[in-house]
Amino acid sequence: MITAGIDIGVEHIKVIILKDRQIAGRAKGSSGGADRGGMVEQAYQAALRDAGATRADVVKIAATGKGKHNAAIADVLISEQVAAAKAARFLYPGATCVVSAGADEIMAAVLGEKNRINEYTFNQKCAAGLGLFLESMARRLGMSLEDMSRLGAPKEAAVNEGCVVMAELDALSLLNHGVSREEVGGAVISAAAVRAASVIHDITKPAKDCVVLVGGLARNAAFVRALKAISGIEFLIPGEAEYAGALGAALPVAETA
Amino acid sequence: MKEGQVWETRPLEFWAKAKELRASWQASAGDEARVVGQGSTYSVDWAECFPALNVVEDNPGGSMIQAKDSPFARKCRLASEIRGWGREICGYTNNLWGSMFLGYEQDGRPFPLRQFVIPMGAECDQHTKRGQQCRDFSPVPQWMEDHCIYFGEDDPERDVPIIEHNDYCQLRQINDIERIFGQKFNDEKLSDMIKASEIIVEYARDIQVLIGTTKPAPLSAKDLYSVYTIGHLTKVDPQETVNFWKMVRDEVEWRAKNHIAALGTERFRWIEAHPPSWHFLKYYRYMEKYGAVCVGSQYLQQNCELLEYKPDGGIDRRAAPKYPADTPIKTREDAIRVMVGPDARTPRAWKSDEYIRRDSIVEFAKIMQADGALLPLWRSGVGCTLTRKEQAMRLRNELGLSVIYYEGSQPGDRTDLDELRFLDHLDTWMESLGFEKLED
């Protein structure tokens, strides 16, 4: 049986094709801004090709992510937190907590029995500490995200971790004072990690073991290093970290289809 | 029958009377022949005893602006913001100030500039500024009402001078308004209002017990919000108000006895702490799609003042210092003394005492047999977010309840409330607990 999960984030669309609960194909595309519907279709087609499947083979499609309401082809909509939790337990059956760090939201959830979520929390509405912030700052610093990912911890520089606008002003001020862009970039990464750690510590009993980290930011090595240092957590990061939302959406429909 | 419906549900019969009382108040509020004053919500309960006095209050005035006319509310807040008042100011206050700065109300009538102001030192952060801005704008005389309270253990010795001072503030204001504006105060009406208030509180207590102890809940918070201002904020005729609340109590009692549900699909009961976003009440109906019903909030039911959860699981009246019901009221001083009450810690409630608030929500959750809690993170006004996280921890750790938050500026300010994000989180909350929508 073939099912599909589509994670429509504010920056990227990720699609997973499951065949008998195993990943058979995947694809990624830009979120498309106003033309999300069209971009969803393109990414879906690419994932089908990757899986060697046709549209008619797919029994059910589930969508998640902030843009899930734009997925006209979806049969089922699944919330992002539930999708992340499903993926974490599928990839690591012993997982006790999942942290999803994406372009516009950081979420931490404590997993309970029967794949239930015992508690979850998420960032307040500010881009500080999120993927969008890092992308924006990378442009400011004339670096790519890959460059940012290779940065080390800053020696002295620090930027505001509570407000993305203030952080940007701090970064520009540091540059004006002759601080190297690598040092400023490290400070930006560090601020993002502080913000993410504050979300994790906002749940009542933050787990220190079996914590799965998913989402686009899980691919940023500098961010992960900084988050580990601040939170004291040795994260489990799956190869499918970026596709976890899509995987988590496809799983429940595979169970019920 | 709807999918998942277990209990019978019926329209509320007191609804028509509630609308009638509301319309009556609305008509009286437009009487421009009156002297206009500004007071805070809780300080001028005696204002109705001046027949030719019209008190324009930030609440409910400011919340009504947001609830009824969002573009006008935005215009008001902008008018306030360009004068330097930021979004950390209560949205109610900003809305009404903005209307004052613009010079007209949402229906286009000229804004009723005040002839005096009585701000109150509310615990609700910046409300003391309410009067200050109005006073400076008009400009008009101001009476500052002290509302002295203290936290901690009861201290009868400390009570005496504090209560004396609170009594004095009320008396001074009434006497001065009589003297300066030539208004006649109706002492008999004040006595009637105090007696009516005692009776209404008992009805409110009964209603809360019925909602809390009965499954399915015979009345939801959504229903109660629709009528809870009648008699208090709207200040209709005392006897008519008593009659109305008796009607509500009797109907709720009948519904409880006959298992008539507020929500026929009830399978999840949740509580709140503070007022909802008045422009976005649809989330109550949205949750009903999951069979989830809001059974109350500390704001709505002010549980600390009314009920106590006993160790044996029973619910009882909370013992609080109070004058006996038959205390004679012969003079204005007597009436004020009874109205102010014998307890300087009063109101020992959700809003005034941050220490009590953390404990009280746990007690409230037990009384209401809640399965979860939805707590707001407001940036200003109505108690802000102080103790909110502590409340959640207590609910989770002590009762094992599921708790989530939503964030916004303030119930009267929609600026920072992301409605779609809010609904998304409600979906997540329900899905994470294993619930699916019964209808879409």
XYZ file of C-alpha atoms in Angstrom, chain B residues 42 59 63 90 92 124 127 221 225 228 272-281 283-284 294 296-302 350-351 357 374-378 380-384 388 406 408-412 417 422:
52
model
C -15.110 47.956 40.053
C -14.404 48.369 30.506
C -13.857 45.820 24.936
C -4.396 47.767 28.284
C -9.574 48.505 26.686
C -4.374 45.177 36.675
C -5.260 51.155 35.040
C -18.526 29.538 29.674
C -20.038 35.232 28.999
C -22.388 37.866 32.917
C -9.412 29.165 31.294
C -7.851 31.779 33.529
C -8.668 35.128 32.064
C -10.979 36.788 29.547
C -10.933 35.557 25.963
C -10.201 37.718 22.947
C -13.553 39.417 22.559
C -13.302 39.696 18.782
C -12.497 36.012 18.357
C -14.998 34.077 20.427
C -12.765 29.386 19.130
C -15.346 28.185 21.650
C -15.249 25.351 28.237
C -15.417 28.426 33.001
C -12.533 30.635 33.915
C -11.239 32.174 37.066
C -12.098 35.534 35.589
C -15.653 34.566 34.805
C -16.450 32.790 38.015
C -14.007 34.381 40.440
C -7.689 35.384 41.109
C -6.722 38.857 40.071
C -3.764 32.768 41.890
C -6.175 26.878 27.874
C -4.196 29.804 29.237
C -3.558 33.121 27.510
C -0.255 34.924 27.434
C -1.495 38.505 27.276
C -0.926 43.777 28.962
C -4.012 44.346 31.045
C -6.337 41.925 32.785
C -3.599 40.623 34.984
C -1.078 40.126 32.190
C 0.588 31.920 34.054
C -2.048 31.159 23.190
C -1.991 38.023 22.147
C -1.904 41.656 23.124
C -4.952 41.853 25.367
C -8.612 40.768 25.046
C -9.563 44.171 23.658
C -3.407 37.471 18.048
C -4.428 29.849 17.469
